[in-house]
């Protein structure tokens, strides 16, 4: 369990960095091409840690649950980086994918709420809720062409700090102690 | 690496595969309905296909198996091969006739398998699984007509594909992953 907290903390910190940078890109503070590397790198690291959490001998139902969903996030950032490299203007496929991820997360969120028993589970639930909203916002922006780029930018920065950086840092520090 | 501790874990992994497969199907259905840029979905499809192949190997060749692991792993491997082939053709600008004839072969095989395995319909969720096989088989027949016979059925195909994605892959995947379906 301690190992999972360490890996989860490390992954969260990395995910925080990528959402932070992507948020700044949406706020037009960073050029598009300069976010490619961090998206590819994070996608690869998140892929590796999720595979470990699913197939290692320490596997639990929660780790399969989290790992399965985290792999979809990894796919999103790989896809975004690839679209930027290939200079794709219309990211409709990614938009529809985001809708499906958002629906999947919202359906899965209904289930674990019954098992909320500690602060960790409350945070975990809140975490996935924020992701779910973020993916739905991606869908609104890409497919329905709603002009919310700046809002998503600020929302991403909020999510990167509250949702990924703080819990990642705390769980890494707690598990190291 | 150890694949699973018990059958319950295996069921969750099967759920994960079906969710990924459902999302892959959904993306394809949308590409037929909305005429999205085919080149754009290549990277997402490759990523999901590789995940499916990885998960399928684990559930098929791991120490613990249940009555669905070979079936789900096999069908998932087949579809990931099919979409990697699509991606290869898109990247290298190749026509899809080969895929059409490949689908015809598997359509015939699928019909035989459906009749052959009819005796297993009485097992848990046997009716749903058989219905899924029939719908997947129909899907393969449509691929043949679209790619080889050049029938213009893209819209119908897209809508049908959407229904297949939800009812034969994504929804059962959610039920498996959450442990509601054992």
mmCIF file of C-alpha atoms in Angstrom:
data_model
loop_
_atom_site.group_PDB
_atom_site.id
_atom_site.type_symbol
_atom_site.label_atom_id
_atom_site.label_comp_id
_atom_site.label_asym_id
_atom_site.label_seq_id
_atom_site.Cartn_x
_atom_site.Cartn_y
_atom_site.Cartn_z
ATOM 1 C CA UNK A 1 0.000 0.000 0.000
ATOM 2 C CA UNK A 2 2.848 2.357 0.891
ATOM 3 C CA UNK A 3 4.416 1.645 -2.487
ATOM 4 C CA UNK A 4 1.166 2.584 -4.228
ATOM 5 C CA UNK A 5 1.066 5.870 -2.319
ATOM 6 C CA UNK A 6 4.617 6.613 -3.467
ATOM 7 C CA UNK A 7 3.879 5.731 -7.083
ATOM 8 C CA UNK A 8 0.535 7.564 -6.959
ATOM 9 C CA UNK A 9 2.248 10.625 -5.492
ATOM 10 C CA UNK A 10 4.951 10.606 -8.133
ATOM 11 C CA UNK A 11 2.405 10.152 -10.941
ATOM 12 C CA UNK A 12 0.182 12.928 -9.561
ATOM 13 C CA UNK A 13 3.117 15.352 -9.479
ATOM 14 C CA UNK A 14 3.929 14.560 -13.091
ATOM 15 C CA UNK A 15 0.286 14.844 -14.155
ATOM 16 C CA UNK A 16 0.088 18.191 -12.321
ATOM 17 C CA UNK A 17 2.996 19.494 -14.383
ATOM 18 C CA UNK A 18 1.381 18.496 -17.661
ATOM 19 C CA UNK A 19 -2.059 19.979 -16.828
ATOM 20 C CA UNK A 20 -0.352 23.130 -15.579
ATOM 21 C CA UNK A 21 1.557 23.548 -18.860
ATOM 22 C CA UNK A 22 -1.506 22.671 -20.965
ATOM 23 C CA UNK A 23 -3.579 25.211 -18.999
ATOM 24 C CA UNK A 24 -1.009 27.902 -19.736
ATOM 25 C CA UNK A 25 -1.090 26.909 -23.412
ATOM 26 C CA UNK A 26 -4.877 27.383 -23.459
ATOM 27 C CA UNK A 27 -4.347 30.806 -21.873
ATOM 28 C CA UNK A 28 -1.983 31.515 -24.788
ATOM 29 C CA UNK A 29 1.029 32.022 -22.527
ATOM 30 C CA UNK A 30 3.021 29.225 -24.192
ATOM 31 C CA UNK A 31 3.311 28.340 -27.907
ATOM 32 C CA UNK A 32 1.693 25.085 -29.001
ATOM 33 C CA UNK A 33 4.830 23.205 -30.026
ATOM 34 C CA UNK A 34 6.566 23.747 -26.715
ATOM 35 C CA UNK A 35 4.090 21.560 -24.802
ATOM 36 C CA UNK A 36 4.708 18.487 -26.968
ATOM 37 C CA UNK A 37 7.617 16.988 -25.078
ATOM 38 C CA UNK A 38 6.080 17.174 -21.599
ATOM 39 C CA UNK A 39 2.848 15.622 -22.912
ATOM 40 C CA UNK A 40 4.711 12.720 -24.547
ATOM 41 C CA UNK A 41 7.011 12.184 -21.590
ATOM 42 C CA UNK A 42 4.217 12.294 -18.988
ATOM 43 C CA UNK A 43 2.065 10.045 -21.106
ATOM 44 C CA UNK A 44 4.844 7.450 -21.206
ATOM 45 C CA UNK A 45 5.562 7.651 -17.452
ATOM 46 C CA UNK A 46 1.865 7.530 -16.519
ATOM 47 C CA UNK A 47 1.479 4.546 -18.863
ATOM 48 C CA UNK A 48 4.326 2.735 -17.099
ATOM 49 C CA UNK A 49 3.108 3.451 -13.559
ATOM 50 C CA UNK A 50 -0.472 2.476 -14.440
ATOM 51 C CA UNK A 51 0.669 -0.786 -16.013
ATOM 52 C CA UNK A 52 2.666 -1.471 -12.854
ATOM 53 C CA UNK A 53 -0.328 -0.716 -10.614
ATOM 54 C CA UNK A 54 -2.514 -3.103 -12.641
ATOM 55 C CA UNK A 55 -0.191 -6.024 -13.301
ATOM 56 C CA UNK A 56 2.145 -6.058 -10.308
ATOM 57 C CA UNK A 57 1.862 -8.551 -7.480
ATOM 58 C CA UNK A 58 0.551 -5.736 -5.224
ATOM 59 C CA UNK A 59 -2.593 -5.360 -7.322
ATOM 60 C CA UNK A 60 -5.902 -4.474 -5.623
ATOM 61 C CA UNK A 61 -9.342 -3.746 -7.033
ATOM 62 C CA UNK A 62 -8.786 -0.020 -6.379
ATOM 63 C CA UNK A 63 -5.489 -0.069 -8.281
ATOM 64 C CA UNK A 64 -7.098 -1.779 -11.291
ATOM 65 C CA UNK A 65 -9.909 0.766 -11.148
ATOM 66 C CA UNK A 66 -7.569 3.760 -10.947
ATOM 67 C CA UNK A 67 -5.021 2.325 -13.380
ATOM 68 C CA UNK A 68 -7.632 1.649 -16.057
ATOM 69 C CA UNK A 69 -8.883 5.230 -15.936
ATOM 70 C CA UNK A 70 -5.417 6.759 -15.650
ATOM 71 C CA UNK A 71 -4.441 4.984 -18.876
ATOM 72 C CA UNK A 72 -7.208 6.927 -20.642
ATOM 73 C CA UNK A 73 -5.634 10.157 -19.370
ATOM 74 C CA UNK A 74 -2.267 8.946 -20.627
ATOM 75 C CA UNK A 75 -3.856 8.253 -24.027
ATOM 76 C CA UNK A 76 -5.321 11.793 -24.127
ATOM 77 C CA UNK A 77 -1.971 13.509 -23.632
ATOM 78 C CA UNK A 78 -0.210 11.205 -26.098
ATOM 79 C CA UNK A 79 -2.961 11.995 -28.620
ATOM 80 C CA UNK A 80 -2.714 15.754 -28.003
ATOM 81 C CA UNK A 81 1.070 15.692 -28.491
ATOM 82 C CA UNK A 82 0.715 13.635 -31.656
ATOM 83 C CA UNK A 83 -1.894 16.064 -33.052
ATOM 84 C CA UNK A 84 0.391 19.004 -32.411
ATOM 85 C CA UNK A 85 3.362 17.227 -34.041
ATOM 86 C CA UNK A 86 1.254 16.361 -37.115
ATOM 87 C CA UNK A 87 -0.178 19.903 -37.236
ATOM 88 C CA UNK A 88 -3.790 18.722 -37.020
ATOM 89 C CA UNK A 89 -6.242 21.635 -36.924
ATOM 90 C CA UNK A 90 -9.479 19.784 -36.351
ATOM 91 C CA UNK A 91 -9.096 17.569 -33.265
ATOM 92 C CA UNK A 92 -12.603 16.089 -33.533
ATOM 93 C CA UNK A 93 -11.470 12.546 -32.731
ATOM 94 C CA UNK A 94 -9.885 13.718 -29.506
ATOM 95 C CA UNK A 95 -13.050 15.673 -28.681
ATOM 96 C CA UNK A 96 -15.292 12.638 -29.060
ATOM 97 C CA UNK A 97 -12.803 10.557 -27.112
ATOM 98 C CA UNK A 98 -12.991 13.121 -24.297
ATOM 99 C CA UNK A 99 -16.786 12.786 -24.235
ATOM 100 C CA UNK A 100 -16.518 9.018 -23.907
ATOM 101 C CA UNK A 101 -13.922 9.309 -21.122
ATOM 102 C CA UNK A 102 -16.108 11.827 -19.296
ATOM 103 C CA UNK A 103 -19.178 9.557 -19.550
ATOM 104 C CA UNK A 104 -17.153 6.526 -18.423
ATOM 105 C CA UNK A 105 -15.772 8.421 -15.425
ATOM 106 C CA UNK A 106 -19.192 9.754 -14.445
ATOM 107 C CA UNK A 107 -20.688 6.250 -14.556
ATOM 108 C CA UNK A 108 -17.818 4.848 -12.499
ATOM 109 C CA UNK A 109 -18.138 7.711 -10.015
ATOM 110 C CA UNK A 110 -21.630 6.555 -9.082
ATOM 111 C CA UNK A 111 -20.261 3.277 -7.787
ATOM 112 C CA UNK A 112 -17.417 4.120 -5.379
ATOM 113 C CA UNK A 113 -19.273 6.926 -3.569
ATOM 114 C CA UNK A 114 -20.937 4.260 -1.419
ATOM 115 C CA UNK A 115 -17.561 3.139 -0.117
ATOM 116 C CA UNK A 116 -16.353 6.569 1.024
ATOM 117 C CA UNK A 117 -14.903 5.871 4.442
ATOM 118 C CA UNK A 118 -11.913 8.133 4.885
ATOM 119 C CA UNK A 119 -10.406 11.397 3.792
ATOM 120 C CA UNK A 120 -8.378 9.567 1.145
ATOM 121 C CA UNK A 121 -11.539 8.211 -0.495
ATOM 122 C CA UNK A 122 -13.225 11.622 -0.347
ATOM 123 C CA UNK A 123 -10.235 13.139 -2.105
ATOM 124 C CA UNK A 124 -10.141 10.277 -4.608
ATOM 125 C CA UNK A 125 -13.807 10.836 -5.436
ATOM 126 C CA UNK A 126 -13.304 14.589 -5.764
ATOM 127 C CA UNK A 127 -10.229 13.976 -7.937
ATOM 128 C CA UNK A 128 -12.126 11.874 -10.460
ATOM 129 C CA UNK A 129 -15.017 14.338 -10.435
ATOM 130 C CA UNK A 130 -12.648 17.154 -11.433
ATOM 131 C CA UNK A 131 -11.190 14.982 -14.210
ATOM 132 C CA UNK A 132 -14.684 14.119 -15.391
ATOM 133 C CA UNK A 133 -15.615 17.818 -15.674
ATOM 134 C CA UNK A 134 -12.293 18.632 -17.386
ATOM 135 C CA UNK A 135 -12.872 16.009 -20.070
ATOM 136 C CA UNK A 136 -16.420 17.214 -20.607
ATOM 137 C CA UNK A 137 -15.091 20.760 -21.028
ATOM 138 C CA UNK A 138 -12.640 19.471 -23.655
ATOM 139 C CA UNK A 139 -15.614 17.977 -25.511
ATOM 140 C CA UNK A 140 -17.548 21.268 -25.322
ATOM 141 C CA UNK A 141 -14.550 23.212 -26.593
ATOM 142 C CA UNK A 142 -13.518 20.889 -29.436
ATOM 143 C CA UNK A 143 -16.775 19.463 -30.769
ATOM 144 C CA UNK A 144 -19.463 22.008 -29.837
ATOM 145 C CA UNK A 145 -17.013 24.892 -30.438
ATOM 146 C CA UNK A 146 -17.986 26.629 -27.198
ATOM 147 C CA UNK A 147 -15.559 29.486 -26.604
ATOM 148 C CA UNK A 148 -14.302 28.453 -23.181
ATOM 149 C CA UNK A 149 -10.588 28.133 -23.902
ATOM 150 C CA UNK A 150 -9.654 30.611 -21.185
ATOM 151 C CA UNK A 151 -12.031 29.065 -18.671
ATOM 152 C CA UNK A 152 -10.531 25.610 -19.343
ATOM 153 C CA UNK A 153 -7.085 27.146 -19.008
ATOM 154 C CA UNK A 154 -7.894 28.484 -15.518
ATOM 155 C CA UNK A 155 -9.750 25.305 -14.603
ATOM 156 C CA UNK A 156 -6.706 23.228 -15.668
ATOM 157 C CA UNK A 157 -4.409 25.326 -13.501
ATOM 158 C CA UNK A 158 -6.816 24.936 -10.569
ATOM 159 C CA UNK A 159 -6.982 21.167 -11.165
ATOM 160 C CA UNK A 160 -3.221 20.875 -11.479
ATOM 161 C CA UNK A 161 -2.667 22.488 -8.071
ATOM 162 C CA UNK A 162 -5.608 21.238 -5.983
ATOM 163 C CA UNK A 163 -6.155 17.957 -7.689
ATOM 164 C CA UNK A 164 -2.731 16.705 -8.574
ATOM 165 C CA UNK A 165 0.127 18.733 -7.080
ATOM 166 C CA UNK A 166 -1.085 18.984 -3.449
ATOM 167 C CA UNK A 167 -2.276 15.377 -3.009
ATOM 168 C CA UNK A 168 0.728 14.111 -4.980
ATOM 169 C CA UNK A 169 3.147 16.034 -2.804
ATOM 170 C CA UNK A 170 1.380 15.055 0.437
ATOM 171 C CA UNK A 171 1.111 11.365 -0.403
ATOM 172 C CA UNK A 172 4.736 11.239 -1.509
ATOM 173 C CA UNK A 173 5.917 12.967 1.673
ATOM 174 C CA UNK A 174 3.658 10.862 3.925
ATOM 175 C CA UNK A 175 4.750 7.601 2.337
ATOM 176 C CA UNK A 176 8.440 8.555 2.527
ATOM 177 C CA UNK A 177 8.122 9.219 6.261
ATOM 178 C CA UNK B 1 5.056 -9.746 -12.874
ATOM 179 C CA UNK B 2 2.017 -11.520 -11.446
ATOM 180 C CA UNK B 3 -1.138 -11.203 -13.507
ATOM 181 C CA UNK B 4 -3.900 -11.558 -10.981
ATOM 182 C CA UNK B 5 -4.496 -12.841 -7.489
ATOM 183 C CA UNK B 6 -7.916 -14.285 -8.147
ATOM 184 C CA UNK B 7 -10.783 -14.556 -10.561
ATOM 185 C CA UNK B 8 -12.333 -11.337 -9.247
ATOM 186 C CA UNK B 9 -9.262 -9.375 -10.364
ATOM 187 C CA UNK B 10 -9.413 -11.144 -13.722
ATOM 188 C CA UNK B 11 -13.009 -10.015 -14.191
ATOM 189 C CA UNK B 12 -11.952 -6.409 -13.574
ATOM 190 C CA UNK B 13 -9.232 -6.717 -16.210
ATOM 191 C CA UNK B 14 -11.768 -8.119 -18.677
ATOM 192 C CA UNK B 15 -13.916 -5.094 -17.855
ATOM 193 C CA UNK B 16 -11.000 -2.772 -18.620
ATOM 194 C CA UNK B 17 -10.471 -4.467 -22.004
ATOM 195 C CA UNK B 18 -14.150 -4.137 -22.887
ATOM 196 C CA UNK B 19 -14.189 -0.450 -21.900
ATOM 197 C CA UNK B 20 -11.170 0.245 -24.118
ATOM 198 C CA UNK B 21 -12.763 -1.755 -26.934
ATOM 199 C CA UNK B 22 -16.028 0.151 -26.465
ATOM 200 C CA UNK B 23 -14.224 3.495 -26.687
ATOM 201 C CA UNK B 24 -12.348 2.283 -29.786
ATOM 202 C CA UNK B 25 -15.646 1.250 -31.414
ATOM 203 C CA UNK B 26 -17.246 4.542 -30.388
ATOM 204 C CA UNK B 27 -14.440 6.561 -32.013
ATOM 205 C CA UNK B 28 -14.830 4.563 -35.218
ATOM 206 C CA UNK B 29 -18.596 4.973 -35.235
ATOM 207 C CA UNK B 30 -18.259 8.733 -34.785
ATOM 208 C CA UNK B 31 -15.723 8.879 -37.626
ATOM 209 C CA UNK B 32 -18.329 7.310 -39.927
ATOM 210 C CA UNK B 33 -21.261 9.413 -38.704
ATOM 211 C CA UNK B 34 -19.581 12.806 -38.556
ATOM 212 C CA UNK B 35 -16.913 12.325 -41.253
ATOM 213 C CA UNK B 36 -14.115 13.427 -38.937
ATOM 214 C CA UNK B 37 -10.564 13.565 -40.217
ATOM 215 C CA UNK B 38 -9.528 9.889 -40.461
ATOM 216 C CA UNK B 39 -5.863 10.787 -39.970
ATOM 217 C CA UNK B 40 -6.590 12.485 -36.674
ATOM 218 C CA UNK B 41 -7.906 9.397 -34.908
ATOM 219 C CA UNK B 42 -4.882 7.282 -35.846
ATOM 220 C CA UNK B 43 -2.778 8.094 -32.789
ATOM 221 C CA UNK B 44 -5.609 7.495 -30.281
ATOM 222 C CA UNK B 45 -6.541 4.264 -31.992
ATOM 223 C CA UNK B 46 -2.952 2.989 -31.975
ATOM 224 C CA UNK B 47 -2.597 3.804 -28.265
ATOM 225 C CA UNK B 48 -5.868 2.061 -27.327
ATOM 226 C CA UNK B 49 -5.085 -0.946 -29.564
ATOM 227 C CA UNK B 50 -1.707 -1.429 -27.903
ATOM 228 C CA UNK B 51 -3.355 -1.260 -24.464
ATOM 229 C CA UNK B 52 -5.920 -3.854 -25.548
ATOM 230 C CA UNK B 53 -3.217 -6.186 -26.898
ATOM 231 C CA UNK B 54 -1.262 -5.884 -23.647
ATOM 232 C CA UNK B 55 -4.289 -6.565 -21.423
ATOM 233 C CA UNK B 56 -5.478 -9.416 -23.683
ATOM 234 C CA UNK B 57 -2.129 -11.202 -23.483
ATOM 235 C CA UNK B 58 -2.290 -11.035 -19.702
ATOM 236 C CA UNK B 59 -5.789 -12.438 -19.397
ATOM 237 C CA UNK B 60 -5.235 -15.098 -22.072
ATOM 238 C CA UNK B 61 -1.815 -16.355 -21.001
ATOM 239 C CA UNK B 62 -1.953 -15.714 -17.254
ATOM 240 C CA UNK B 63 -2.160 -18.452 -14.645
ATOM 241 C CA UNK B 64 -5.795 -17.817 -13.763
ATOM 242 C CA UNK B 65 -8.537 -17.981 -16.348
ATOM 243 C CA UNK B 66 -12.295 -18.004 -16.351
ATOM 244 C CA UNK B 67 -14.745 -19.073 -19.029
ATOM 245 C CA UNK B 68 -14.623 -15.660 -20.710
ATOM 246 C CA UNK B 69 -10.907 -14.835 -20.706
ATOM 247 C CA UNK B 70 -10.004 -16.586 -23.979
ATOM 248 C CA UNK B 71 -13.190 -15.372 -25.651
ATOM 249 C CA UNK B 72 -12.858 -11.721 -24.610
ATOM 250 C CA UNK B 73 -9.075 -11.707 -25.105
ATOM 251 C CA UNK B 74 -9.409 -13.305 -28.539
ATOM 252 C CA UNK B 75 -12.068 -10.940 -29.833
ATOM 253 C CA UNK B 76 -10.197 -7.954 -28.398
ATOM 254 C CA UNK B 77 -6.978 -9.045 -30.119
ATOM 255 C CA UNK B 78 -8.807 -9.502 -33.389
ATOM 256 C CA UNK B 79 -10.360 -6.025 -33.286
ATOM 257 C CA UNK B 80 -7.106 -4.367 -32.220
ATOM 258 C CA UNK B 81 -5.388 -6.050 -35.195
ATOM 259 C CA UNK B 82 -8.199 -4.809 -37.451
ATOM 260 C CA UNK B 83 -7.799 -1.188 -36.326
ATOM 261 C CA UNK B 84 -4.008 -1.236 -36.360
ATOM 262 C CA UNK B 85 -4.353 -2.379 -39.968
ATOM 263 C CA UNK B 86 -6.697 0.565 -40.641
ATOM 264 C CA UNK B 87 -4.122 2.902 -39.097
ATOM 265 C CA UNK B 88 -1.300 1.379 -41.141
ATOM 266 C CA UNK B 89 -3.353 1.892 -44.321
ATOM 267 C CA UNK B 90 -4.118 5.500 -43.401
ATOM 268 C CA UNK B 91 -0.476 6.295 -42.600
ATOM 269 C CA UNK B 92 0.830 4.734 -45.833
ATOM 270 C CA UNK B 93 -2.161 5.768 -47.952
ATOM 271 C CA UNK B 94 -3.211 2.211 -48.875
ATOM 272 C CA UNK B 95 -6.754 1.160 -49.880
ATOM 273 C CA UNK B 96 -8.849 -1.037 -47.593
ATOM 274 C CA UNK B 97 -9.767 -3.921 -49.927
ATOM 275 C CA UNK B 98 -7.438 -6.248 -48.024
ATOM 276 C CA UNK B 99 -9.298 -5.477 -44.817
ATOM 277 C CA UNK B 100 -12.600 -6.196 -46.598
ATOM 278 C CA UNK B 101 -11.532 -9.715 -47.602
ATOM 279 C CA UNK B 102 -9.956 -10.291 -44.186
ATOM 280 C CA UNK B 103 -13.335 -9.412 -42.638
ATOM 281 C CA UNK B 104 -15.122 -11.761 -45.048
ATOM 282 C CA UNK B 105 -12.912 -14.623 -43.868
ATOM 283 C CA UNK B 106 -13.642 -13.830 -40.225
ATOM 284 C CA UNK B 107 -17.332 -13.367 -40.975
ATOM 285 C CA UNK B 108 -17.512 -16.963 -42.256
ATOM 286 C CA UNK B 109 -15.470 -18.171 -39.298
ATOM 287 C CA UNK B 110 -17.765 -16.211 -36.950
ATOM 288 C CA UNK B 111 -20.909 -17.808 -38.414
ATOM 289 C CA UNK B 112 -19.421 -21.258 -37.901
ATOM 290 C CA UNK B 113 -18.362 -20.395 -34.363
ATOM 291 C CA UNK B 114 -21.834 -19.078 -33.486
ATOM 292 C CA UNK B 115 -23.466 -22.334 -34.604
ATOM 293 C CA UNK B 116 -20.762 -24.452 -33.043
ATOM 294 C CA UNK B 117 -20.982 -22.697 -29.684
ATOM 295 C CA UNK B 118 -24.793 -22.562 -29.568
ATOM 296 C CA UNK B 119 -24.714 -25.271 -26.911
ATOM 297 C CA UNK B 120 -22.985 -22.825 -24.546
ATOM 298 C CA UNK B 121 -25.899 -20.410 -24.657
ATOM 299 C CA UNK B 122 -27.120 -21.770 -21.323
ATOM 300 C CA UNK B 123 -24.048 -20.534 -19.420
ATOM 301 C CA UNK B 124 -24.273 -17.272 -17.406
ATOM 302 C CA UNK B 125 -24.820 -14.329 -19.751
ATOM 303 C CA UNK B 126 -24.734 -16.811 -22.649
ATOM 304 C CA UNK B 127 -27.581 -15.099 -24.505
ATOM 305 C CA UNK B 128 -25.920 -11.710 -24.300
ATOM 306 C CA UNK B 129 -22.568 -13.161 -25.435
ATOM 307 C CA UNK B 130 -24.142 -14.978 -28.371
ATOM 308 C CA UNK B 131 -26.022 -11.801 -29.344
ATOM 309 C CA UNK B 132 -22.706 -9.932 -29.181
ATOM 310 C CA UNK B 133 -21.056 -12.480 -31.461
ATOM 311 C CA UNK B 134 -23.904 -12.132 -33.952
ATOM 312 C CA UNK B 135 -23.659 -8.327 -33.907
ATOM 313 C CA UNK B 136 -19.857 -8.407 -34.339
ATOM 314 C CA UNK B 137 -20.270 -10.837 -37.213
ATOM 315 C CA UNK B 138 -22.799 -8.561 -38.894
ATOM 316 C CA UNK B 139 -20.283 -5.734 -38.444
ATOM 317 C CA UNK B 140 -17.629 -7.736 -40.298
ATOM 318 C CA UNK B 141 -20.051 -8.441 -43.150
ATOM 319 C CA UNK B 142 -20.687 -4.714 -43.460
ATOM 320 C CA UNK B 143 -16.953 -4.000 -43.602
ATOM 321 C CA UNK B 144 -16.746 -6.414 -46.546
ATOM 322 C CA UNK B 145 -19.630 -4.707 -48.372
ATOM 323 C CA UNK B 146 -18.197 -1.266 -47.719
ATOM 324 C CA UNK B 147 -14.582 -1.915 -48.654
ATOM 325 C CA UNK B 148 -14.877 -4.550 -51.375
ATOM 326 C CA UNK B 149 -18.343 -4.051 -52.887
ATOM 327 C CA UNK B 150 -18.124 -0.272 -52.330
ATOM 328 C CA UNK B 151 -21.657 0.001 -50.911
ATOM 329 C CA UNK B 152 -22.367 3.484 -49.604
ATOM 330 C CA UNK B 153 -23.640 2.483 -46.153
ATOM 331 C CA UNK B 154 -21.353 4.651 -44.042
ATOM 332 C CA UNK B 155 -24.098 6.399 -42.085
ATOM 333 C CA UNK B 156 -26.041 3.213 -41.327
ATOM 334 C CA UNK B 157 -22.759 1.505 -40.475
ATOM 335 C CA UNK B 158 -21.798 4.343 -38.116
ATOM 336 C CA UNK B 159 -25.112 4.236 -36.232
ATOM 337 C CA UNK B 160 -25.002 0.441 -36.003
ATOM 338 C CA UNK B 161 -21.384 0.613 -34.859
ATOM 339 C CA UNK B 162 -22.359 3.108 -32.141
ATOM 340 C CA UNK B 163 -24.995 0.710 -30.773
ATOM 341 C CA UNK B 164 -22.497 -2.170 -30.916
ATOM 342 C CA UNK B 165 -19.909 -0.071 -29.086
ATOM 343 C CA UNK B 166 -22.252 0.660 -26.204
ATOM 344 C CA UNK B 167 -24.123 -2.629 -25.794
ATOM 345 C CA UNK B 168 -21.483 -5.223 -26.614
ATOM 346 C CA UNK B 169 -18.373 -3.585 -25.191
ATOM 347 C CA UNK B 170 -18.596 -0.391 -23.134
ATOM 348 C CA UNK B 171 -21.614 -1.246 -20.957
ATOM 349 C CA UNK B 172 -20.544 -4.822 -20.108
ATOM 350 C CA UNK B 173 -17.050 -3.420 -19.539
ATOM 351 C CA UNK B 174 -18.390 -1.008 -16.916
ATOM 352 C CA UNK B 175 -20.361 -3.833 -15.277
ATOM 353 C CA UNK B 176 -17.307 -6.116 -15.199
ATOM 354 C CA UNK B 177 -14.979 -3.407 -13.900
ATOM 355 C CA UNK B 178 -17.331 -2.356 -11.110
ATOM 356 C CA UNK B 179 -17.903 -5.982 -10.147
ATOM 357 C CA UNK B 180 -21.644 -5.870 -10.861
ATOM 358 C CA UNK B 181 -21.262 -8.637 -13.421
ATOM 359 C CA UNK B 182 -19.311 -11.689 -12.344
#
